Coordinates of C-alpha atoms and ligand atoms in Angstrom, one line a residue:
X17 CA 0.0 0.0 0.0
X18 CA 1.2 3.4 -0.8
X19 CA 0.7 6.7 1.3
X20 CA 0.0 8.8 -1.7
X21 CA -1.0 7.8 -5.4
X22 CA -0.2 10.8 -7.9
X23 CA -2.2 10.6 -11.6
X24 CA -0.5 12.7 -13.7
X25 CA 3.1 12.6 -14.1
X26 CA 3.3 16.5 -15.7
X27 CA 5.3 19.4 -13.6
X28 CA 2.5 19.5 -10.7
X29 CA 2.6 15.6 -10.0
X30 CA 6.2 15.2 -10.2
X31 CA 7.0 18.3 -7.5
X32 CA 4.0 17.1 -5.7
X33 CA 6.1 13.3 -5.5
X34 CA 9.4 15.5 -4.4
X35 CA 7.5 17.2 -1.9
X36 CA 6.0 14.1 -0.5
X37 CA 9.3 12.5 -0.3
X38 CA 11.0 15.2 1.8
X39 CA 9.0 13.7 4.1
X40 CA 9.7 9.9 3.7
X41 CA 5.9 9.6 1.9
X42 CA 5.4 6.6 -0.1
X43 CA 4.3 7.8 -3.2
X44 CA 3.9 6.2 -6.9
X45 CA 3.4 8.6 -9.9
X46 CA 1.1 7.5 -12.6
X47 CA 1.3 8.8 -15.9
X48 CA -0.6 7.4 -19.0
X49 CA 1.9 8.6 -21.6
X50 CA 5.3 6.9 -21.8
X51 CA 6.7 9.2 -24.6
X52 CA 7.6 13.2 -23.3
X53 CA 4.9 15.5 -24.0
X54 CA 7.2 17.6 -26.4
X55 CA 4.8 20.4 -27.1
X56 CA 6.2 23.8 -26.4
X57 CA 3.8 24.8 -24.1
X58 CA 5.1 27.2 -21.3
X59 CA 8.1 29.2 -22.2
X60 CA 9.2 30.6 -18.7
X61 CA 8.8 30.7 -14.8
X62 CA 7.6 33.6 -12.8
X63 CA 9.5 35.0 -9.9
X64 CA 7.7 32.8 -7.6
X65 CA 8.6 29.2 -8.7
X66 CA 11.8 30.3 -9.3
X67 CA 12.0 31.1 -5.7
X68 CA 9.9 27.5 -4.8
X69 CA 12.6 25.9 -6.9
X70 CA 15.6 27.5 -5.0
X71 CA 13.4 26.6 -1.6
X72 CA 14.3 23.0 -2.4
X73 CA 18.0 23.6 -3.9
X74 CA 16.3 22.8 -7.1
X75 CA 17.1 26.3 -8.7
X76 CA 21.3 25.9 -10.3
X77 CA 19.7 23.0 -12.6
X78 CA 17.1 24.9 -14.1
X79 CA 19.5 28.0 -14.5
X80 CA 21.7 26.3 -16.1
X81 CA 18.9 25.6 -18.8
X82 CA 18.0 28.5 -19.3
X83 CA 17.7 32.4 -20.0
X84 CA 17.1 35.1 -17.7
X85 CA 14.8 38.2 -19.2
X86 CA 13.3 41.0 -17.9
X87 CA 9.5 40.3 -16.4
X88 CA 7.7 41.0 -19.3
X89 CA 4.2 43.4 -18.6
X90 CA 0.8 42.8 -18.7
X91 CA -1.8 42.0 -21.6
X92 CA 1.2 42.4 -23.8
X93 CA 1.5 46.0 -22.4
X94 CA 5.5 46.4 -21.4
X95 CA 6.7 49.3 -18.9
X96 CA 9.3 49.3 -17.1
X97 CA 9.1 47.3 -13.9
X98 CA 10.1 48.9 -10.6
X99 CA 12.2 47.4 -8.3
X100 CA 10.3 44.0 -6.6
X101 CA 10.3 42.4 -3.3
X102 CA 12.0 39.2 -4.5
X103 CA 15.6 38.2 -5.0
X104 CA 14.9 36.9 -8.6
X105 CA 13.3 39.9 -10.3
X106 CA 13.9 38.4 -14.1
X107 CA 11.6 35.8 -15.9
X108 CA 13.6 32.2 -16.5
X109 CA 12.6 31.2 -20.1
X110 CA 13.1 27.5 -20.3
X111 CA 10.7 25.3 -22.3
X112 CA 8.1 23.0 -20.8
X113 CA 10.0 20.3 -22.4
X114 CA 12.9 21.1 -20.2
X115 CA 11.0 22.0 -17.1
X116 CA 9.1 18.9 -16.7
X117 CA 11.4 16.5 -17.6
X118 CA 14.0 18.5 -14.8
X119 CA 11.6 18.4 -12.2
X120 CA 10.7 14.5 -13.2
X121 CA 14.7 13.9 -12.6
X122 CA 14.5 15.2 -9.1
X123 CA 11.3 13.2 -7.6
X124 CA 13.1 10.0 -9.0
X125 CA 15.8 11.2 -6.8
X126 CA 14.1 11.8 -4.0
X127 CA 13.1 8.0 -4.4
X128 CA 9.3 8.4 -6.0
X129 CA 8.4 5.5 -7.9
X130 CA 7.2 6.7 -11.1
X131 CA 5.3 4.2 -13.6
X132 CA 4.9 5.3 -17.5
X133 CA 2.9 3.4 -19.7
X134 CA -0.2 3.1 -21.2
X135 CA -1.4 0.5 -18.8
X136 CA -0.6 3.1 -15.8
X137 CA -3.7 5.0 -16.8
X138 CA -6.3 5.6 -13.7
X139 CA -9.5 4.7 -14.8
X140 CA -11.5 4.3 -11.7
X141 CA -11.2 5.0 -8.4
X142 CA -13.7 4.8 -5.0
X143 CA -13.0 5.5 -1.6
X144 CA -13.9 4.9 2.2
X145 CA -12.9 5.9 5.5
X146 CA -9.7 4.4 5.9
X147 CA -8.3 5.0 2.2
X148 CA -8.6 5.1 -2.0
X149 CA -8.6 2.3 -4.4
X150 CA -7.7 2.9 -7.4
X151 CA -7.7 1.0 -11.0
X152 CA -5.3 1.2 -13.9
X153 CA -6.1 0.8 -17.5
X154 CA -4.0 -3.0 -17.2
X155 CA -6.1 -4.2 -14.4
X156 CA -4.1 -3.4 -11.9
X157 CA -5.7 -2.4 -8.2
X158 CA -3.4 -0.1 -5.8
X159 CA -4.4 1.2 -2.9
X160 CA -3.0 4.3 -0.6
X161 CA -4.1 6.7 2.2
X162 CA -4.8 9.6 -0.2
X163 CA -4.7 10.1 -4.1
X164 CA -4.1 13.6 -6.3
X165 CA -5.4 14.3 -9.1
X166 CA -2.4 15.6 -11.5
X167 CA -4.0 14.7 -14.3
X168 CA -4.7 17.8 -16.6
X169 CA -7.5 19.8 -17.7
X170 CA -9.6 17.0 -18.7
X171 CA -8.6 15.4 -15.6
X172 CA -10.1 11.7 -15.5
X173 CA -9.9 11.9 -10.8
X174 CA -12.5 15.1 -11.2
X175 CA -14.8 13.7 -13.7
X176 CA -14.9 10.5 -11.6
X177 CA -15.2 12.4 -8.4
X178 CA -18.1 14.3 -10.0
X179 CA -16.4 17.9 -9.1
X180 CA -18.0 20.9 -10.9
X181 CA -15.9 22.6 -13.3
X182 CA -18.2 25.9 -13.8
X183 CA -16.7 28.8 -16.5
X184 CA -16.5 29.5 -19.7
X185 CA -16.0 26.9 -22.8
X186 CA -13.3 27.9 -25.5
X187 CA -14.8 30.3 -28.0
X188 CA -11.3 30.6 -29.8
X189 CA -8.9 27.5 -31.1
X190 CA -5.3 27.5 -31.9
X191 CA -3.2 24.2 -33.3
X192 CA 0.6 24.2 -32.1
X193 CA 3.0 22.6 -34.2
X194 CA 6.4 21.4 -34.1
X195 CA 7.8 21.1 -37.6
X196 CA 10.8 20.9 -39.4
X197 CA 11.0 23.7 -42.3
X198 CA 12.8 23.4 -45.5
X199 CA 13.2 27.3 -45.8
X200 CA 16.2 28.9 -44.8
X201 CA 16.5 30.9 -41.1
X202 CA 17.0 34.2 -43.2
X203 CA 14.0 33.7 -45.1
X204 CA 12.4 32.4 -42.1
X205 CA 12.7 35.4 -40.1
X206 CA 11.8 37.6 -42.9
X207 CA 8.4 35.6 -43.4
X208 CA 7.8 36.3 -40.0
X209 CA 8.0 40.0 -40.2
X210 CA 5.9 39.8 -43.2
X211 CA 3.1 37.6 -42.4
X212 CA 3.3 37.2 -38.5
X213 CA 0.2 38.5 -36.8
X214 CA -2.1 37.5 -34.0
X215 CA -3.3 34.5 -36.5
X216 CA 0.2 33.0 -37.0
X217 CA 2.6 32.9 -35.0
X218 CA 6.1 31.5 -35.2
X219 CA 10.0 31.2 -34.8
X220 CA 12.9 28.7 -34.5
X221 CA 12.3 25.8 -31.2
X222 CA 14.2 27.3 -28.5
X223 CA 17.4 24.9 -27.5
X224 CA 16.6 22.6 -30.4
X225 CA 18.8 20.3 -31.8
X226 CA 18.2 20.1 -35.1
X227 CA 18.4 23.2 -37.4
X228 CA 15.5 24.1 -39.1
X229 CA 12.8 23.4 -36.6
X230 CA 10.2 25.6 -36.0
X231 CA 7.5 26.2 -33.2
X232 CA 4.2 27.4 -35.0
X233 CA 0.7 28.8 -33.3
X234 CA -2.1 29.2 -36.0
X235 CA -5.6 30.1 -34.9
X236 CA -8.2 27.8 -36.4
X237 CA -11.2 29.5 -38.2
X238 CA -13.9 27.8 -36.0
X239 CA -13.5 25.5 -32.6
X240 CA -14.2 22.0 -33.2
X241 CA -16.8 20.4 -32.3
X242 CA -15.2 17.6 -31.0
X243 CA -12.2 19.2 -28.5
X244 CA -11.0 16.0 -27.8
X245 CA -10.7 14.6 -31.2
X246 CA -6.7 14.9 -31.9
X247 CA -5.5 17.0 -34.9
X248 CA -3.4 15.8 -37.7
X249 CA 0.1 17.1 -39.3
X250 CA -2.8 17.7 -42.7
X251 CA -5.1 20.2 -40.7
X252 CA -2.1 22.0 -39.5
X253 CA -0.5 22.4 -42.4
X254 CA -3.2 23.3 -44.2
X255 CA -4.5 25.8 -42.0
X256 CA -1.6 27.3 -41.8
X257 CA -1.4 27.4 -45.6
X258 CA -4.3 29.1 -45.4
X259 CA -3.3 32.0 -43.4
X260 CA 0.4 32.3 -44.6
X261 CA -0.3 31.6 -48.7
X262 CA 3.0 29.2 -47.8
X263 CA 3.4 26.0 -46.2
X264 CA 7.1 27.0 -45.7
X265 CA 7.9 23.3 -47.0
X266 CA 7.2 21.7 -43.3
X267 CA 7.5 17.9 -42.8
X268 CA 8.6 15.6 -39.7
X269 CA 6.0 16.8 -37.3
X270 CA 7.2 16.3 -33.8
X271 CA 4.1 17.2 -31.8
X272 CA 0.8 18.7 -33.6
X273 CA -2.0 19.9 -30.1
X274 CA -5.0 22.1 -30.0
X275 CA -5.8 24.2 -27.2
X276 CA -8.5 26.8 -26.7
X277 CA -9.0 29.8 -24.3
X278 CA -11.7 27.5 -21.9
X279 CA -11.4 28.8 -18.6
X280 CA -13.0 26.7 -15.8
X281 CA -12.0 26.1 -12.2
X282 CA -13.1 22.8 -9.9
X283 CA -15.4 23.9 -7.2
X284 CA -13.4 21.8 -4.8
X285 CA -10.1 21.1 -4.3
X286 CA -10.8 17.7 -1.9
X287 CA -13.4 15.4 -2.0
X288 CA -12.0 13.5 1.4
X289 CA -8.9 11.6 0.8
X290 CA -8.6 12.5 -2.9
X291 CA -7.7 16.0 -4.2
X292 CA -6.8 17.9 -7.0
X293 CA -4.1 20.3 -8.3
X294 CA -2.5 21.9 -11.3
X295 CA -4.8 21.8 -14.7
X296 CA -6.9 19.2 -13.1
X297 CA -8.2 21.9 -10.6
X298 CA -8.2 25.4 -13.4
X299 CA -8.0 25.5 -16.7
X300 CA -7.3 29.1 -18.3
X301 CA -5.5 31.0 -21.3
X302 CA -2.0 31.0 -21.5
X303 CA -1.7 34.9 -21.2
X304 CA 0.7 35.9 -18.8
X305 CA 1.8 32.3 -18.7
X306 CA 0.6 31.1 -15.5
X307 CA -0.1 27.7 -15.7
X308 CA 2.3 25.5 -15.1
X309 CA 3.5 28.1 -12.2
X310 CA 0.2 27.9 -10.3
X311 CA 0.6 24.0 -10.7
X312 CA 4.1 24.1 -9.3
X313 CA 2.9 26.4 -6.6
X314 CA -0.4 24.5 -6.0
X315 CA 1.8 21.3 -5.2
X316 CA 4.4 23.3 -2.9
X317 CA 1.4 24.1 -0.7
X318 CA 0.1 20.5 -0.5
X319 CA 3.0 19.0 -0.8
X320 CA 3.5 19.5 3.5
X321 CA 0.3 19.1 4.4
X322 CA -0.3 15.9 2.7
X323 CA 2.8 14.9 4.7
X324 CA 1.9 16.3 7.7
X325 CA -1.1 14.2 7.6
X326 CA 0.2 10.9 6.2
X327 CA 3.4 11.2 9.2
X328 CA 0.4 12.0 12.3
X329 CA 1.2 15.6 13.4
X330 CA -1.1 17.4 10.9
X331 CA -3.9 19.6 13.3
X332 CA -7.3 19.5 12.7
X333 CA -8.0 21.4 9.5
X334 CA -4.6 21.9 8.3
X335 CA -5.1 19.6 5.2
X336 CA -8.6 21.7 4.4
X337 CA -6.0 25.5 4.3
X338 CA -5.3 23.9 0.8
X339 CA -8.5 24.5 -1.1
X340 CA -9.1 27.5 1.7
X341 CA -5.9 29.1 0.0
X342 CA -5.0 27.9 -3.9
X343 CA -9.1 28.3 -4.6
X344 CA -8.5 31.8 -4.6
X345 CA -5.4 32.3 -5.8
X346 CA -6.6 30.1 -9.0
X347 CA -9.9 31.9 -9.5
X348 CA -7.6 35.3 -9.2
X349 CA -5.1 33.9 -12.2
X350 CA -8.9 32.8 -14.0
X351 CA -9.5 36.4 -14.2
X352 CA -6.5 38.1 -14.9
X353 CA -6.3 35.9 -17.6
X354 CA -9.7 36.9 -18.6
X355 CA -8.7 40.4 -18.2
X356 CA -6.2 40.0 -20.4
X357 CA -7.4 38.4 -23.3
X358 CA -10.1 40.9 -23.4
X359 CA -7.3 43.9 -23.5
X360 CA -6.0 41.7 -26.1
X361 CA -9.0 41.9 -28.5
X362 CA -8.9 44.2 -31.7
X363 CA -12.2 45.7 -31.0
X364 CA -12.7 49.6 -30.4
X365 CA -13.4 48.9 -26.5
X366 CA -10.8 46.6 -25.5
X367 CA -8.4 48.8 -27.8
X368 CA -9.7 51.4 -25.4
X369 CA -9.1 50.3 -22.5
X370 CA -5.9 48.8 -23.6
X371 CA -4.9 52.5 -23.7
X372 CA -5.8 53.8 -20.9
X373 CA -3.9 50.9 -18.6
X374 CA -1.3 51.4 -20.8
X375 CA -1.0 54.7 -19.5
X376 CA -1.8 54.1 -15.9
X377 CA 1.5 51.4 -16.1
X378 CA 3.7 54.6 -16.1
X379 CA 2.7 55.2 -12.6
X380 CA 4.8 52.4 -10.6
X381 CA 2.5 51.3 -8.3
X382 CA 0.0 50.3 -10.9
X383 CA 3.1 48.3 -12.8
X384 CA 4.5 46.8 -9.4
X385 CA 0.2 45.3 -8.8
X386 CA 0.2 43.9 -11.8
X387 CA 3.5 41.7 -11.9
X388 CA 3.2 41.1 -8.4
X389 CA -0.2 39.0 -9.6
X390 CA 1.8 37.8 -12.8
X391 CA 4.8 36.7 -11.1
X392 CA 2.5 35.2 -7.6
X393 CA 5.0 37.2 -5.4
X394 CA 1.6 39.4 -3.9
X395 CA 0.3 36.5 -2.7
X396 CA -0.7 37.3 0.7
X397 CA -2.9 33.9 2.5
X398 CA -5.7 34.8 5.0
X399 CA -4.7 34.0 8.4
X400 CA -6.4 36.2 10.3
X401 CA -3.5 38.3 11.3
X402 CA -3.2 41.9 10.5
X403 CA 1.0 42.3 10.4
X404 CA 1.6 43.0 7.2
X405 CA 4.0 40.3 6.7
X406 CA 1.9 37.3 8.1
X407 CA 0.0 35.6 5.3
X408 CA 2.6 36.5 3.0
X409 CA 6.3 34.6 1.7
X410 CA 9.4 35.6 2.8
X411 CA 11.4 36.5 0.4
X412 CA 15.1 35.3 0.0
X413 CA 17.4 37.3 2.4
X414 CA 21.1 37.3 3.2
X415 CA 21.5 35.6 6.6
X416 CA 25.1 36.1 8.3
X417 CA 25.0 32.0 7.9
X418 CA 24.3 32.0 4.4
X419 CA 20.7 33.1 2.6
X420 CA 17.1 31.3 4.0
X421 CA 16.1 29.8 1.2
X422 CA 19.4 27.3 1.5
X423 CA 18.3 26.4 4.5
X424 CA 15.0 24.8 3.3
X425 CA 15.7 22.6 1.4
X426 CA 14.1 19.8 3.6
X427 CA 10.8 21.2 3.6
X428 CA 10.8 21.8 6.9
X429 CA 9.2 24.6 9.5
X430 CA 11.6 27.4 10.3
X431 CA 11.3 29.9 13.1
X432 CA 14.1 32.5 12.2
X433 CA 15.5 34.5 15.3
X434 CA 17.0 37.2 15.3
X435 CA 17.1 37.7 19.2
X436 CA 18.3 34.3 20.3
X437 CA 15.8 34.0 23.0
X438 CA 13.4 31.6 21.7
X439 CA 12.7 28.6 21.5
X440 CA 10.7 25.5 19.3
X441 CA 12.0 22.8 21.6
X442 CA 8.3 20.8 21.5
X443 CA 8.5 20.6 17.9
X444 CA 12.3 20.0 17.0
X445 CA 10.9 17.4 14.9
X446 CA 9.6 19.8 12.5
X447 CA 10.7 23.3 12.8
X448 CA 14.6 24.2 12.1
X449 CA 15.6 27.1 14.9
X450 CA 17.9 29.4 13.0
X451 CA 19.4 32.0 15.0
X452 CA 20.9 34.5 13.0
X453 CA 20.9 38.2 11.5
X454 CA 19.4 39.3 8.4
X455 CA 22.0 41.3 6.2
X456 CA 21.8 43.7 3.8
X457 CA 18.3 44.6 2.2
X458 CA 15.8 43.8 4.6
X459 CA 12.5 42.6 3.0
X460 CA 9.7 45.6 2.7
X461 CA 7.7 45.5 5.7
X462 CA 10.2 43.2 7.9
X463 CA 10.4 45.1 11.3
X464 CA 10.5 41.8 13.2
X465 CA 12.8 40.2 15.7
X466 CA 11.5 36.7 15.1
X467 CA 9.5 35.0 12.2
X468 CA 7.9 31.7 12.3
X469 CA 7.9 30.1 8.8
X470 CA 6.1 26.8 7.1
X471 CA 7.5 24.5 4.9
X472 CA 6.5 26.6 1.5
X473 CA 8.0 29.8 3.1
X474 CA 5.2 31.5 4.1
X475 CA 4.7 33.5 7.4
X476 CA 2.8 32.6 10.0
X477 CA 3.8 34.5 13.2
X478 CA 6.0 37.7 13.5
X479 CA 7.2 38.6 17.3
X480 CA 9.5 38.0 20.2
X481 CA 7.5 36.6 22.7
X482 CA 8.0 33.5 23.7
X483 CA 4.3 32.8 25.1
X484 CA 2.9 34.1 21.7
X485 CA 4.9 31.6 19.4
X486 CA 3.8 28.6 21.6
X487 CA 0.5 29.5 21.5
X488 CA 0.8 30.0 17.1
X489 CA 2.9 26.8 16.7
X490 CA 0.3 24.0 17.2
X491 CA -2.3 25.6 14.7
X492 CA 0.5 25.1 11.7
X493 CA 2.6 22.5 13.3
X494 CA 0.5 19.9 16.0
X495 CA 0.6 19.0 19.2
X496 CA 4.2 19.4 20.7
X497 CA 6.5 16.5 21.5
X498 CA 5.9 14.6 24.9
Ligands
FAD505 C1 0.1 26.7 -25.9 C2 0.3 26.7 -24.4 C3 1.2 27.6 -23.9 C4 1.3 27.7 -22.5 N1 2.2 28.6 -22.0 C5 2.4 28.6 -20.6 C6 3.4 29.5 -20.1 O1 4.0 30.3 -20.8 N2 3.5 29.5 -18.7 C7 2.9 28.6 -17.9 O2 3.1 28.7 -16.7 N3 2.0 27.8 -18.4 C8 1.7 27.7 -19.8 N4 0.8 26.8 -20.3 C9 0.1 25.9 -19.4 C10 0.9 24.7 -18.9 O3 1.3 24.0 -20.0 C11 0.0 23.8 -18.0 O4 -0.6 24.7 -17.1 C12 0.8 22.7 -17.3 O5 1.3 21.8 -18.2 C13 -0.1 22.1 -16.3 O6 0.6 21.1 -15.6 P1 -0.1 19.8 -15.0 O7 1.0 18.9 -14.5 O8 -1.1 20.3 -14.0 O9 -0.9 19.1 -16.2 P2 -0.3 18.5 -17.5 O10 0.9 19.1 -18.0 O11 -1.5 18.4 -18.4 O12 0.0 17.0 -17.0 C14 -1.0 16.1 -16.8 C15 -0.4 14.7 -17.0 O13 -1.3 13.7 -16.6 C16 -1.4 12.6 -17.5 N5 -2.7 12.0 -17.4 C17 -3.9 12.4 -17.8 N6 -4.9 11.6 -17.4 C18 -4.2 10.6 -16.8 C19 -4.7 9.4 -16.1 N7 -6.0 9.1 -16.1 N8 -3.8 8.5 -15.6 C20 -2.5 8.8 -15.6 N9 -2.0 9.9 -16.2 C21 -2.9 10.8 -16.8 C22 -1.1 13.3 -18.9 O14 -0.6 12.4 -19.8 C23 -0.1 14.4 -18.5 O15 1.2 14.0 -18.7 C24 0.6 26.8 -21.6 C25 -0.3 25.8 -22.2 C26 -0.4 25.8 -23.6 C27 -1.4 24.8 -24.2

């Protein structure tokens, strides 16, 4: 018996499995497809999972993959971005096909068992008070304390758990291609400045191997009836024949996907022991690019609750915070994203309005809101406390030691001191107790002496009395140690 079964082995199951197995969780990863998804689907991570990543001492990897940009603006509208509460103020463009694989590499690390095949498929599931059963597409019956749904936006867990996903279906439809070209690069990037537009999009695979292969976008002229039904290299091409007047001699098709602008979000998160997370909980546009960050981040916040709960300290409620918390933040992303696309738009009014935010992004403030929601660094959790810092993550910081986020990468608790007077002997188990000085820039808003931290970061007390921290640790952290 495992203590958690993943479906879905995309970015959110795999650092769900990582997180899981910072805390010695028994955890199998089931993913349907045994080939890489090689579509180019996100292009970059936000501020925020590039912090989450160097949380877990994930982050040299992924650099070394990659290219650091400026953050780009909002609804295509770029201004120059003020200076950010965050110690990675630069997007990291790396290609889906990099990140997932990379963050694969690390739960197998960590010693998740990870099964990909067709015949690891979930196809059924039930469960009662003690646990989840699950079935697999080869017959095969598991059985574990809890289950995840990982499984993308037409996640099999929440159809089967009968969740709600209320919104909007997708009025537009794009194919993405990956296709080798027989024109030359010059003539290539000259097509593009001819004929590129909002219909047509493309340029050369990023990091690709072989010359002369091309990531395409090309907006269909209707959406299909059947959204499910998979495209072929012949549609694509000739769609995009259509809008370009050139096929640009394309053969060897390495991946040929639809998507569509559907925005929907589950109504719950849990259904008892099974949840759900990533595109199996929200489903949106890809403006901004937010996707695959919420998932990352939607797993970081499970991730320690799940083990909290599987390893007997969770308190009552902890594991229910998760929907209490990522519902928001996902319905939040669900309407930027909605916001966007309609600034987007050609039309008069959105063209409008397009305008006039443009112009209010030359006030700062107005600039620094809007990334902050991009890049998730504004998240602020409700916890009922009205310091300014409590609900929110810490940012990275220079410690006279060495900087925080190096010191968690255990997933564990952290109560940083800065007045050596404290103390989280009941809970040693959990909670680090780093006494040390914060150098340098202090984070805006930090005025205090001592900061109790969870696992993903964020902070849950602020003070310097003693009484006060016990009486905050057992709400995050359990009952203390006999
Ligand atoms: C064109 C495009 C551009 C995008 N650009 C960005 C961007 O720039 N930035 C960004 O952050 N996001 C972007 N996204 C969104 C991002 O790709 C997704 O949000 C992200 O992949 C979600 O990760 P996930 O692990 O939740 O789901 P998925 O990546 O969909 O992974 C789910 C996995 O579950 C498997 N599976 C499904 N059903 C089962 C089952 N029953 N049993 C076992 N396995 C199963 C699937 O094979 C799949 O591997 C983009 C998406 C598209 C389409």
């Amino acid at each position: 018996m495992f203590d958690v079964i993943i479906a879905g082995g995309g970015p959110t199951g795999t650092m769900l499995a990582s997180e899981l197995r910072l805390h010695d969780v028994r955890v199998v990863v089931l993913e349907k497809e045994s080939e890489p998804n090689l579509a180019p689907r996100s292009l970059g991570l936000h501020a925020r999972s590039i912090e989450v990543l160097d949380q877990r001492g994930l982050l040299e990897r992924f650099l070394a993959r990659g290219t650091k940009y400026p953050i780009g603006g909002f609804a295509g509208i770029r201004k120059p971005v003020p200076e950010l509460d965050t110690a990675h103020g630069y997007l990291l463009g790396i290609p889906q096909n990099i990140t997932d694989p990379l963050l694969a590499e690390h739960a197998v690390e960590l010693g998740a068992e990870v099964r990909r095949e067709a015949g690891a498929e979930l196809v059924r599931l039930d469960q009662d008070g003690e646990a989840v059963n699950a079935e697999l597409a080869d017959g095969t019956r598991l059985r574990s304390r809890y289950l995840v749904g990982c499984d993308g936006g037409r996640s099999t867990v929440r159809k089967l758990l009968g969740v709600d996903f209320p919104g909007e279906p997708a009025g537009i439809e794009w194919l993405l291609g990956v296709v080798e070209v027989t024109e030359s690069p010059e003539t290539m990037a000259a097509l593009a400045t001819e004929i590129g537009s909002p219909l047509l999009r493309f340029g050369p695979a990023p990091h690709a191997a072989t010359p002369g292969l091309y990531n395409m976008v090309a907006r269909t002229a209707e959406v299909a009836e059947d959204r499910t039904a998979p495209t072929t290299f012949e549609e694509f091409r000739q769609r995009v024949t259509a809008l370009a007047g050139t096929d640009f001699g394309m053969h060897s098709p390495r991946s040929i996907t639809r998507f569509g602008d559907a925005t929907r979000q589950a109504e719950h998160y849990r259904v008892d022991r099974v949840l759900l997370a990533g595109d199996a909980a929200h489903v949106h546009p890809p403006m901004g690019g937010q996707g695959l960050n919420l998932g990352i981040q939607d797993a970081f916040n499970l991730g320690w609750k799940l083990a909290a709960e599987i390893r007997g300290w969770a308190p009552q409620g902890l594991l229910d915070t998760y929907h209490a918390e990522r519902h928001p933040v996902g319905a939040e992303v669900l309407n930027n994203t909605r916001a966007q696309a309609v600034l987007m738009s050609p039309e008069p009014g959105p063209q409008a309005v397009h305008r006039l935010i443009s112009e209010l992004m030359n006030f700062d403030e107005v600039t620094r809101y809007l990334v902050e929601r991009n890049t998730a660094i504004g998240i602020r959790y409700d916890f009922g406390d009205e310091h300014p810092l409590v609900g929110r993550r810490l940012r990275d910081v220079e410690l006279s030691s060495g900087h925080l986020y190096g010191l968690m990468h255990d997933g564990r608790g952290m109560l940083l001191d800065q007045t050596g007077r404290l103390s989280v002997a009941g809970w040693k188990d959990r909670v680090d107790h780093v006494v040390d000085h914060i150098e340098g820039d202090l984070p805006s808003n930090w005025d205090a002496p001592a900061a109790l931290l969870r696992p993903d970061g964020h902070v849950v007390w602020v003070g310097e009395d003693q009484q006060s921290l016990l009486d905050h640790l057992p709400r995050w952290f359990g009952a203390p140690l006999d």
